[in-house]
mmCIF file of C-alpha atoms and ligand atoms in Angstrom:
data_model
loop_
_atom_site.group_PDB
_atom_site.id
_atom_site.type_symbol
_atom_site.label_atom_id
_atom_site.label_comp_id
_atom_site.label_asym_id
_atom_site.label_seq_id
_atom_site.Cartn_x
_atom_site.Cartn_y
_atom_site.Cartn_z
ATOM 1 C CA MET A 1 -8.206 16.314 -8.770
ATOM 2 C CA LEU A 2 -6.303 13.961 -11.017
ATOM 3 C CA LYS A 3 -6.892 14.877 -14.653
ATOM 4 C CA THR A 4 -6.579 12.118 -17.193
ATOM 5 C CA LEU A 5 -6.043 12.044 -20.953
ATOM 6 C CA LYS A 6 -9.733 12.408 -21.690
ATOM 7 C CA ASP A 7 -9.895 15.743 -19.857
ATOM 8 C CA PHE A 8 -7.702 17.481 -22.425
ATOM 9 C CA ASN A 9 -8.268 18.875 -25.873
ATOM 10 C CA LEU A 10 -5.264 17.310 -27.553
ATOM 11 C CA GLN A 11 -5.749 18.334 -31.173
ATOM 12 C CA ASN A 12 -2.650 20.026 -32.529
ATOM 13 C CA LYS A 13 -1.126 20.244 -29.034
ATOM 14 C CA ARG A 14 2.475 19.384 -28.229
ATOM 15 C CA VAL A 15 2.131 16.733 -25.543
ATOM 16 C CA LEU A 16 5.165 15.997 -23.430
ATOM 17 C CA VAL A 17 4.747 12.419 -22.197
ATOM 18 C CA ARG A 18 6.923 11.098 -19.355
ATOM 19 C CA CYS A 19 7.248 7.358 -19.902
ATOM 20 C CA ASP A 20 9.274 4.802 -17.974
ATOM 21 C CA PHE A 21 11.227 2.982 -20.670
ATOM 22 C CA ASN A 22 13.746 1.840 -18.068
ATOM 23 C CA VAL A 23 13.836 -1.740 -19.307
ATOM 24 C CA PRO A 24 16.324 -4.433 -18.247
ATOM 25 C CA LEU A 25 19.246 -4.855 -20.676
ATOM 26 C CA ASP A 26 21.661 -7.759 -21.074
ATOM 27 C CA GLU A 27 25.427 -7.269 -21.057
ATOM 28 C CA ARG A 28 25.377 -6.605 -24.813
ATOM 29 C CA GLY A 29 22.748 -3.920 -24.347
ATOM 30 C CA ASN A 30 19.813 -5.898 -25.755
ATOM 31 C CA ILE A 31 16.379 -5.430 -24.199
ATOM 32 C CA LEU A 32 15.578 -8.412 -21.981
ATOM 33 C CA ASP A 33 11.972 -7.512 -21.319
ATOM 34 C CA ASP A 34 9.939 -4.829 -23.082
ATOM 35 C CA PHE A 35 6.856 -5.003 -20.834
ATOM 36 C CA ARG A 36 7.132 -1.352 -19.775
ATOM 37 C CA ILE A 37 7.348 -0.197 -23.399
ATOM 38 C CA LYS A 38 4.293 -2.225 -24.416
ATOM 39 C CA GLN A 39 2.294 -0.864 -21.512
ATOM 40 C CA THR A 40 2.628 2.728 -22.757
ATOM 41 C CA ILE A 41 1.328 1.939 -26.254
ATOM 42 C CA PRO A 42 -2.383 2.655 -25.471
ATOM 43 C CA THR A 43 -1.549 6.189 -24.307
ATOM 44 C CA ILE A 44 0.645 6.857 -27.334
ATOM 45 C CA LYS A 45 -1.969 5.512 -29.766
ATOM 46 C CA TYR A 46 -4.725 7.569 -28.174
ATOM 47 C CA LEU A 47 -2.663 10.752 -28.436
ATOM 48 C CA ILE A 48 -1.949 10.070 -32.111
ATOM 49 C CA GLU A 49 -5.628 9.427 -32.822
ATOM 50 C CA LYS A 50 -6.511 12.724 -31.167
ATOM 51 C CA GLY A 51 -4.115 14.660 -33.402
ATOM 52 C CA ALA A 52 -1.487 15.486 -30.773
ATOM 53 C CA LYS A 53 2.209 16.051 -31.468
ATOM 54 C CA LEU A 54 4.079 13.702 -29.177
ATOM 55 C CA LEU A 55 7.332 14.282 -27.365
ATOM 56 C CA LEU A 56 8.232 11.151 -25.411
ATOM 57 C CA MET A 57 10.742 11.345 -22.586
ATOM 58 C CA SER A 58 12.271 8.694 -20.343
ATOM 59 C CA HIS A 59 15.324 7.652 -18.399
ATOM 60 C CA LEU A 60 17.213 4.402 -18.938
ATOM 61 C CA GLY A 61 19.501 3.022 -16.262
ATOM 62 C CA ARG A 62 21.530 5.192 -13.943
ATOM 63 C CA PRO A 63 24.080 7.053 -16.097
ATOM 64 C CA GLY A 64 24.684 9.516 -13.254
ATOM 65 C CA GLY A 65 24.319 12.780 -15.162
ATOM 66 C CA ARG A 66 26.658 12.033 -18.082
ATOM 67 C CA VAL A 67 26.275 10.579 -21.547
ATOM 68 C CA VAL A 68 26.699 6.795 -21.527
ATOM 69 C CA GLU A 69 26.551 5.493 -25.094
ATOM 70 C CA SER A 70 25.060 2.132 -24.112
ATOM 71 C CA LEU A 71 22.164 3.915 -22.407
ATOM 72 C CA ARG A 72 20.957 5.900 -25.403
ATOM 73 C CA LEU A 73 17.306 5.296 -26.235
ATOM 74 C CA THR A 74 17.948 3.926 -29.732
ATOM 75 C CA LEU A 75 16.679 0.431 -28.905
ATOM 76 C CA ILE A 76 13.586 1.947 -27.315
ATOM 77 C CA GLN A 77 12.995 3.899 -30.537
ATOM 78 C CA ASP A 78 13.219 0.646 -32.527
ATOM 79 C CA LYS A 79 10.769 -1.137 -30.220
ATOM 80 C CA LEU A 80 8.289 1.721 -30.352
ATOM 81 C CA MET A 81 8.456 1.802 -34.148
ATOM 82 C CA GLU A 82 7.843 -1.944 -34.200
ATOM 83 C CA TYR A 83 4.785 -1.777 -31.919
ATOM 84 C CA LEU A 84 3.295 1.366 -33.424
ATOM 85 C CA ASP A 85 4.245 0.633 -37.010
ATOM 86 C CA LEU A 86 5.223 4.259 -37.385
ATOM 87 C CA SER A 87 8.384 6.152 -37.970
ATOM 88 C CA ILE A 88 9.756 7.871 -34.862
ATOM 89 C CA THR A 89 12.522 10.429 -34.741
ATOM 90 C CA LYS A 90 14.980 10.369 -31.857
ATOM 91 C CA ALA A 91 16.652 13.561 -30.746
ATOM 92 C CA ALA A 92 20.312 13.582 -29.771
ATOM 93 C CA ASP A 93 19.448 15.256 -26.464
ATOM 94 C CA CYS A 94 16.378 15.941 -24.366
ATOM 95 C CA ILE A 95 16.750 19.724 -24.206
ATOM 96 C CA GLY A 96 18.403 22.430 -26.284
ATOM 97 C CA PRO A 97 17.714 24.650 -29.304
ATOM 98 C CA GLU A 98 17.586 21.799 -31.808
ATOM 99 C CA VAL A 99 14.907 19.858 -29.917
ATOM 100 C CA GLU A 100 13.006 23.040 -29.246
ATOM 101 C CA LYS A 101 12.986 23.927 -32.939
ATOM 102 C CA TRP A 102 11.780 20.420 -33.730
ATOM 103 C CA SER A 103 8.932 20.716 -31.261
ATOM 104 C CA GLN A 104 7.834 23.911 -33.026
ATOM 105 C CA GLU A 105 7.823 22.305 -36.451
ATOM 106 C CA MET A 106 6.058 19.023 -35.687
ATOM 107 C CA ASN A 107 2.827 17.946 -37.355
ATOM 108 C CA PRO A 108 -0.098 16.280 -35.575
ATOM 109 C CA GLY A 109 0.528 12.549 -35.175
ATOM 110 C CA GLU A 110 4.321 12.913 -35.255
ATOM 111 C CA ILE A 111 6.474 11.445 -32.505
ATOM 112 C CA LEU A 112 9.792 12.721 -31.241
ATOM 113 C CA LEU A 113 11.649 10.590 -28.707
ATOM 114 C CA LEU A 114 13.912 12.676 -26.490
ATOM 115 C CA GLU A 115 17.283 11.271 -25.397
ATOM 116 C CA ASN A 116 17.838 9.769 -21.916
ATOM 117 C CA LEU A 117 16.850 12.373 -19.312
ATOM 118 C CA ARG A 118 19.460 11.138 -16.852
ATOM 119 C CA PHE A 119 22.311 12.188 -19.149
ATOM 120 C CA HIS A 120 21.719 15.504 -17.351
ATOM 121 C CA LYS A 121 22.374 15.501 -13.613
ATOM 122 C CA GLU A 122 19.713 18.217 -13.322
ATOM 123 C CA GLU A 123 17.018 15.593 -13.918
ATOM 124 C CA GLU A 124 17.679 13.828 -10.614
ATOM 125 C CA THR A 125 18.313 17.036 -8.663
ATOM 126 C CA ASN A 126 14.976 18.393 -9.910
ATOM 127 C CA ASP A 127 16.682 21.512 -11.206
ATOM 128 C CA ASP A 128 14.129 24.200 -11.922
ATOM 129 C CA LYS A 129 15.897 25.554 -14.998
ATOM 130 C CA PHE A 130 16.080 22.072 -16.492
ATOM 131 C CA ALA A 131 12.379 21.473 -15.775
ATOM 132 C CA LYS A 132 11.545 24.765 -17.517
ATOM 133 C CA GLU A 133 13.679 23.784 -20.521
ATOM 134 C CA LEU A 134 11.701 20.560 -20.835
ATOM 135 C CA ALA A 135 8.365 22.282 -20.266
ATOM 136 C CA LYS A 136 9.140 24.782 -23.045
ATOM 137 C CA MET A 137 8.699 22.006 -25.585
ATOM 138 C CA GLY A 138 5.139 21.073 -24.650
ATOM 139 C CA ASP A 139 1.674 22.551 -24.279
ATOM 140 C CA ILE A 140 0.462 19.698 -22.055
ATOM 141 C CA TYR A 141 2.334 17.299 -19.765
ATOM 142 C CA ILE A 142 1.224 13.704 -19.315
ATOM 143 C CA ASN A 143 2.789 11.362 -16.762
ATOM 144 C CA ASP A 144 2.514 7.728 -17.860
ATOM 145 C CA ALA A 145 5.532 6.632 -15.853
ATOM 146 C CA PHE A 146 4.109 5.059 -12.699
ATOM 147 C CA ALA A 147 7.341 3.147 -12.071
ATOM 148 C CA VAL A 148 9.360 6.322 -11.488
ATOM 149 C CA SER A 149 6.647 8.437 -9.867
ATOM 150 C CA HIS A 150 8.227 7.894 -6.447
ATOM 151 C CA ARG A 151 11.207 10.017 -7.526
ATOM 152 C CA THR A 152 11.253 13.804 -7.106
ATOM 153 C CA HIS A 153 12.940 14.277 -10.454
ATOM 154 C CA ALA A 154 12.532 17.231 -12.817
ATOM 155 C CA SER A 155 10.549 15.327 -15.445
ATOM 156 C CA ILE A 156 8.232 13.958 -12.740
ATOM 157 C CA VAL A 157 7.558 16.827 -10.352
ATOM 158 C CA GLY A 158 9.238 19.847 -11.992
ATOM 159 C CA VAL A 159 7.624 19.970 -15.435
ATOM 160 C CA PRO A 160 4.006 19.760 -14.168
ATOM 161 C CA GLU A 161 4.619 23.017 -12.287
ATOM 162 C CA TYR A 162 4.723 24.753 -15.671
ATOM 163 C CA LEU A 163 2.153 22.969 -17.838
ATOM 164 C CA PRO A 164 -1.443 21.768 -17.609
ATOM 165 C CA SER A 165 -0.812 18.188 -16.517
ATOM 166 C CA GLY A 166 -2.495 14.851 -16.131
ATOM 167 C CA ALA A 167 -2.125 11.079 -16.020
ATOM 168 C CA GLY A 168 -1.808 8.711 -18.966
ATOM 169 C CA PHE A 169 -3.750 5.456 -19.192
ATOM 170 C CA LEU A 170 -1.007 3.361 -17.600
ATOM 171 C CA LEU A 171 -0.592 5.624 -14.596
ATOM 172 C CA GLU A 172 -4.365 5.781 -14.226
ATOM 173 C CA LYS A 173 -4.635 1.984 -14.347
ATOM 174 C CA GLU A 174 -1.850 1.407 -11.805
ATOM 175 C CA ILE A 175 -3.406 3.898 -9.384
ATOM 176 C CA LYS A 176 -6.818 2.272 -9.732
ATOM 177 C CA VAL A 177 -5.699 -1.345 -9.319
ATOM 178 C CA LEU A 178 -3.365 -0.643 -6.398
ATOM 179 C CA SER A 179 -5.864 1.654 -4.638
ATOM 180 C CA ASP A 180 -8.582 -0.982 -4.982
ATOM 181 C CA LEU A 181 -6.213 -3.542 -3.523
ATOM 182 C CA LEU A 182 -5.666 -1.344 -0.477
ATOM 183 C CA LYS A 183 -9.274 -0.254 -0.090
ATOM 184 C CA ASN A 184 -11.482 -3.018 -1.205
ATOM 185 C CA PRO A 185 -9.869 -6.413 -1.719
ATOM 186 C CA LYS A 186 -12.005 -9.524 -1.991
ATOM 187 C CA LYS A 187 -11.362 -11.618 1.090
ATOM 188 C CA PRO A 188 -9.579 -13.667 2.132
ATOM 189 C CA MET A 189 -6.611 -11.778 0.838
ATOM 190 C CA ILE A 190 -3.007 -12.872 1.019
ATOM 191 C CA ALA A 191 0.218 -11.050 0.290
ATOM 192 C CA ILE A 192 3.351 -13.004 -0.574
ATOM 193 C CA ILE A 193 6.502 -11.054 0.117
ATOM 194 C CA GLY A 194 9.865 -12.431 -0.930
ATOM 195 C CA GLY A 195 13.037 -11.052 -2.434
ATOM 196 C CA VAL A 196 15.731 -9.379 -0.385
ATOM 197 C CA LYS A 197 16.178 -6.151 1.549
ATOM 198 C CA VAL A 198 13.536 -6.195 4.222
ATOM 199 C CA GLU A 199 13.997 -2.419 4.722
ATOM 200 C CA THR A 200 12.206 -1.817 1.438
ATOM 201 C CA LYS A 201 9.485 -4.300 2.371
ATOM 202 C CA ALA A 202 8.897 -3.793 6.117
ATOM 203 C CA LYS A 203 6.517 -0.878 5.663
ATOM 204 C CA VAL A 204 4.554 -2.646 2.966
ATOM 205 C CA ILE A 205 4.290 -5.801 5.120
ATOM 206 C CA ASP A 206 2.947 -3.685 7.974
ATOM 207 C CA LYS A 207 0.498 -1.720 5.829
ATOM 208 C CA ILE A 208 -0.741 -4.705 3.875
ATOM 209 C CA SER A 209 -1.226 -6.750 7.054
ATOM 210 C CA GLU A 210 -3.903 -4.194 8.031
ATOM 211 C CA ILE A 211 -6.050 -5.489 5.188
ATOM 212 C CA ALA A 212 -4.677 -8.910 4.249
ATOM 213 C CA ASP A 213 -5.670 -12.021 6.149
ATOM 214 C CA TRP A 214 -2.197 -13.534 5.850
ATOM 215 C CA VAL A 215 1.193 -12.269 4.782
ATOM 216 C CA LEU A 216 3.475 -15.080 3.626
ATOM 217 C CA VAL A 217 7.171 -14.268 3.758
ATOM 218 C CA SER A 218 10.279 -15.933 2.334
ATOM 219 C CA ASN A 219 13.143 -17.326 4.425
ATOM 220 C CA VAL A 220 15.400 -14.395 3.556
ATOM 221 C CA ILE A 221 12.794 -11.851 4.617
ATOM 222 C CA GLN A 222 12.018 -13.804 7.792
ATOM 223 C CA LYS A 223 15.716 -14.013 8.689
ATOM 224 C CA GLU A 224 16.131 -10.272 8.194
ATOM 225 C CA ILE A 225 13.006 -9.555 10.260
ATOM 226 C CA GLU A 226 14.522 -11.556 13.117
ATOM 227 C CA GLU A 227 18.036 -10.165 12.771
ATOM 228 C CA LYS A 228 16.825 -6.579 12.682
ATOM 229 C CA SER A 229 14.168 -7.179 15.382
ATOM 230 C CA ILE A 230 11.468 -5.663 13.185
ATOM 231 C CA SER A 231 8.042 -5.731 14.771
ATOM 232 C CA PHE A 232 4.678 -5.573 13.050
ATOM 233 C CA LYS A 233 1.186 -4.428 14.017
ATOM 234 C CA TYR A 234 -0.363 -7.793 13.263
ATOM 235 C CA PRO A 235 2.358 -10.388 13.886
ATOM 236 C CA LYS A 236 -0.136 -13.252 13.903
ATOM 237 C CA LYS A 237 -0.997 -12.616 10.282
ATOM 238 C CA ILE A 238 2.584 -13.190 9.212
ATOM 239 C CA ILE A 239 3.136 -16.754 8.058
ATOM 240 C CA LYS A 240 6.771 -17.755 8.269
ATOM 241 C CA PRO A 241 8.504 -20.548 6.356
ATOM 242 C CA VAL A 242 8.878 -23.763 8.343
ATOM 243 C CA ASP A 243 11.689 -25.272 6.278
ATOM 244 C CA GLY A 244 14.114 -24.395 3.503
ATOM 245 C CA ILE A 245 16.436 -25.790 0.853
ATOM 246 C CA LYS A 246 19.998 -25.271 2.010
ATOM 247 C CA LYS A 247 23.317 -25.034 0.217
ATOM 248 C CA ASP A 248 26.633 -24.109 1.807
ATOM 249 C CA GLY A 249 24.819 -23.209 5.017
ATOM 250 C CA LYS A 250 22.472 -20.784 3.306
ATOM 251 C CA ILE A 251 18.731 -21.220 2.766
ATOM 252 C CA LEU A 252 18.156 -20.628 -0.928
ATOM 253 C CA ASP A 253 14.516 -21.668 -1.420
ATOM 254 C CA ILE A 254 11.441 -22.511 0.605
ATOM 255 C CA GLY A 255 11.177 -26.200 1.450
ATOM 256 C CA PRO A 256 8.355 -28.724 0.775
ATOM 257 C CA LYS A 257 6.572 -28.166 4.121
ATOM 258 C CA THR A 258 6.524 -24.410 3.547
ATOM 259 C CA ILE A 259 5.248 -24.898 0.009
ATOM 260 C CA ASN A 260 2.360 -26.963 1.404
ATOM 261 C CA LEU A 261 1.672 -24.435 4.141
ATOM 262 C CA PHE A 262 1.587 -21.594 1.593
ATOM 263 C CA LEU A 263 -0.548 -23.591 -0.849
ATOM 264 C CA GLU A 264 -3.149 -24.187 1.872
ATOM 265 C CA LYS A 265 -3.594 -20.427 2.166
ATOM 266 C CA ILE A 266 -3.431 -19.751 -1.577
ATOM 267 C CA VAL A 267 -6.344 -22.088 -2.353
ATOM 268 C CA LEU A 268 -8.533 -20.157 0.084
ATOM 269 C CA ALA A 269 -7.625 -16.694 -1.175
ATOM 270 C CA LYS A 270 -9.817 -14.430 -3.315
ATOM 271 C CA THR A 271 -7.095 -11.810 -3.702
ATOM 272 C CA ILE A 272 -3.383 -12.518 -3.977
ATOM 273 C CA PHE A 273 -0.604 -9.971 -4.153
ATOM 274 C CA TRP A 274 2.889 -11.265 -4.886
ATOM 275 C CA SER A 275 6.129 -9.308 -4.791
ATOM 276 C CA GLY A 276 9.559 -10.863 -4.500
ATOM 277 C CA PRO A 277 10.754 -14.373 -5.403
ATOM 278 C CA LEU A 278 10.773 -17.001 -2.660
ATOM 279 C CA GLY A 279 14.210 -18.366 -3.487
ATOM 280 C CA LYS A 280 17.397 -17.573 -5.355
ATOM 281 C CA ILE A 281 15.619 -17.915 -8.707
ATOM 282 C CA GLU A 282 18.638 -16.923 -10.813
ATOM 283 C CA LYS A 283 19.597 -20.592 -10.271
ATOM 284 C CA LYS A 284 17.164 -23.113 -11.707
ATOM 285 C CA GLU A 285 17.623 -25.465 -8.752
ATOM 286 C CA PHE A 286 16.154 -22.843 -6.413
ATOM 287 C CA GLN A 287 13.140 -21.910 -8.532
ATOM 288 C CA LYS A 288 10.915 -24.707 -7.311
ATOM 289 C CA GLY A 289 9.214 -22.812 -4.491
ATOM 290 C CA SER A 290 8.426 -19.743 -6.622
ATOM 291 C CA LEU A 291 7.266 -21.917 -9.503
ATOM 292 C CA LYS A 292 4.859 -23.932 -7.332
ATOM 293 C CA ILE A 293 3.484 -20.756 -5.798
ATOM 294 C CA ALA A 294 3.056 -19.103 -9.233
ATOM 295 C CA LYS A 295 1.247 -22.183 -10.565
ATOM 296 C CA ALA A 296 -1.091 -22.263 -7.571
ATOM 297 C CA ILE A 297 -1.869 -18.555 -7.951
ATOM 298 C CA ILE A 298 -2.922 -18.811 -11.573
ATOM 299 C CA LYS A 299 -4.810 -22.059 -11.003
ATOM 300 C CA GLY A 300 -7.094 -20.490 -8.419
ATOM 301 C CA LYS A 301 -9.936 -18.090 -9.033
ATOM 302 C CA SER A 302 -8.466 -15.255 -7.049
ATOM 303 C CA PHE A 303 -7.733 -11.748 -8.289
ATOM 304 C CA SER A 304 -3.980 -11.962 -8.789
ATOM 305 C CA LEU A 305 -1.552 -9.093 -8.799
ATOM 306 C CA GLY A 306 2.214 -9.310 -9.210
ATOM 307 C CA GLY A 307 4.907 -6.694 -9.173
ATOM 308 C CA GLY A 308 8.556 -5.895 -8.641
ATOM 309 C CA GLY A 309 11.365 -6.309 -11.153
ATOM 310 C CA GLU A 310 12.543 -9.834 -10.274
ATOM 311 C CA THR A 311 9.039 -11.220 -9.782
ATOM 312 C CA VAL A 312 7.802 -9.826 -13.081
ATOM 313 C CA LYS A 313 10.867 -11.132 -14.917
ATOM 314 C CA PHE A 314 10.204 -14.583 -13.444
ATOM 315 C CA ILE A 315 6.463 -14.526 -14.191
ATOM 316 C CA ASN A 316 7.296 -13.535 -17.745
ATOM 317 C CA LYS A 317 9.960 -16.204 -18.129
ATOM 318 C CA ILE A 318 7.587 -18.966 -17.132
ATOM 319 C CA GLY A 319 4.938 -17.575 -19.488
ATOM 320 C CA PHE A 320 2.383 -16.575 -16.839
ATOM 321 C CA ARG A 321 2.161 -12.838 -17.504
ATOM 322 C CA GLU A 322 -1.192 -12.968 -19.246
ATOM 323 C CA LYS A 323 -2.531 -15.273 -16.559
ATOM 324 C CA PHE A 324 -2.251 -12.727 -13.782
ATOM 325 C CA ASN A 325 -5.022 -10.124 -13.522
ATOM 326 C CA HIS A 326 -2.541 -7.306 -13.144
ATOM 327 C CA ILE A 327 1.205 -7.038 -13.352
ATOM 328 C CA SER A 328 2.478 -3.733 -12.065
ATOM 329 C CA THR A 329 5.166 -1.907 -14.028
ATOM 330 C CA GLY A 330 6.453 -0.536 -10.730
ATOM 331 C CA GLY A 331 9.106 -1.881 -8.416
ATOM 332 C CA GLY A 332 10.021 0.683 -5.762
ATOM 333 C CA ALA A 333 7.066 2.859 -6.801
ATOM 334 C CA MET A 334 4.596 0.023 -6.267
ATOM 335 C CA LEU A 335 6.000 -0.834 -2.825
ATOM 336 C CA LYS A 336 5.877 2.813 -1.805
ATOM 337 C CA PHE A 337 2.295 3.138 -2.999
ATOM 338 C CA LEU A 338 1.260 0.000 -1.135
ATOM 339 C CA SER A 339 3.026 1.238 1.998
ATOM 340 C CA GLY A 340 0.459 4.007 2.020
ATOM 341 C CA ASP A 341 2.931 6.728 1.040
ATOM 342 C CA LYS A 342 2.009 9.410 -1.451
ATOM 343 C CA LEU A 343 4.082 9.294 -4.629
ATOM 344 C CA PRO A 344 5.371 12.790 -5.450
ATOM 345 C CA GLY A 345 4.661 12.328 -9.169
ATOM 346 C CA ILE A 346 1.002 11.573 -8.447
ATOM 347 C CA GLU A 347 0.648 14.198 -5.738
ATOM 348 C CA VAL A 348 1.786 16.968 -8.063
ATOM 349 C CA LEU A 349 -0.875 15.959 -10.594
ATOM 350 C CA GLU A 350 -3.581 15.875 -7.934
ATOM 351 C CA LEU A 351 -2.709 19.447 -6.984
ATOM 352 C CA GLN A 352 -3.426 20.681 -10.522
ATOM 353 C CA LYS A 353 -6.379 23.033 -10.814
HETATM 354 C C1 LIG B 401 12.544 1.425 -11.774
HETATM 355 O O1 LIG B 401 13.127 0.685 -12.570
HETATM 356 O O2 LIG B 401 12.109 1.017 -10.667
HETATM 357 C C2 LIG B 401 12.258 2.840 -12.193
HETATM 358 O O3 LIG B 401 12.511 3.058 -13.534
HETATM 359 C C3 LIG B 401 13.030 3.809 -11.327
HETATM 360 O O4 LIG B 401 14.384 3.665 -11.542
HETATM 361 P P1 LIG B 401 15.439 4.143 -10.425
HETATM 362 O O5 LIG B 401 15.292 3.204 -9.268
HETATM 363 O O6 LIG B 401 16.778 4.098 -11.086
HETATM 364 O O7 LIG B 401 15.050 5.542 -10.034
#
C-alpha cells in the first residue's frame, strides 16, 4: 500500500525527500521555469510544520557522474529560500562524512539541500552502496519526484529499500489525477498528441485510445506513424491532420482546416489531455495551431490536463498555466504512466509494509 506523508510521525525525524528540481536553464544558467520547484513547496511546508528535519535531494541536468559547476543546486537553494522565506543550507556534496554529521546535528524545521545527485555516477547505476550512504542520513524517505520516478536510480528505488518510505503530496496528486484520467474520465474524452519522437508516444496513443473517444495527432507524429508503419488498436479514433503550414518542404504547423477539425472535437469534449506542441513552436510563426488549440481548451468546460516539457513551457509562456485543471510535472514519467506501465519509483513505495 502506498503510504503518504500523513501516515508518518514526523516530529524530530530526519526526512530524506527526493524532489525533482530538474528545471530548464538558459545558456547563462538562469532558471527558465521554476514550476517543479513551486510544486514541491506544500510537502516541504508540511514537513516543517510537523517538526521534521529536512534533507532535500535532487538531480539537475545530465552531468554524467562528474561535478559540473553550472549544474550545482545553488539557484535551486535561492528559489527555495524565496518561496519558503527561510534560510536553507546547501551541502557541497550529497553524501560523505560532512553531510552525515550535519544530518545528526540538525534541529526540527531545518532544511539541508544536498548537492546534485548525478555528480555521482552511482546514482544512475542504482549502486547499492551509494543508496545506503544516502539512506544513512534519514529516518524516513519521501518521494515527491514524480517526474523522475520512471528511472531506476539509487535515490528513487535504492533508498526506499532501507528506510520507511512514502509519497509526498506532489507524487500523490500526480498519481491520483493521472489514474483518474485512465480509469474514469468524463466523456467524451480527447487526447491531443504532438511533439516529436513517435516511439515515446506510440504506446501512450494506443493505451489512451482504449478510453479516449478521439486522439488528435500532429503532422509530425502522423508522418512518423506512416513512415514506421505503426498500427494501433483503435485506428478509427485517431484523427489525423488534413493540412499543414509548410516551409522549405517541411510541415511546421497544423493548417487552418486541421485547426477547425480539431476545434470541432474540442468543443464537444468533457476531458482533454494534451501533450506535445502541434507545430515548431520555438518559432513564433508556427505557434498558431498550438495557440488556437490551447485557447479552445481553456475556453471550454472540460477537465483539462497538460504535460510534457515543451507543452508546459508553452502553456506557461502564454499565461494559461492556472487555467488548466492540472499540469503534470512529468515528461517521460507522465507518458510512461499513461502508457499503463508501472513506474519503478512508485512500485517500490507500494511494496512497503
Ligand atoms: C525530466 O526532466 O523528465 C526528469 O527530471 C528526468 O530527467 P532525465 O530524463 O534526465 O532522467
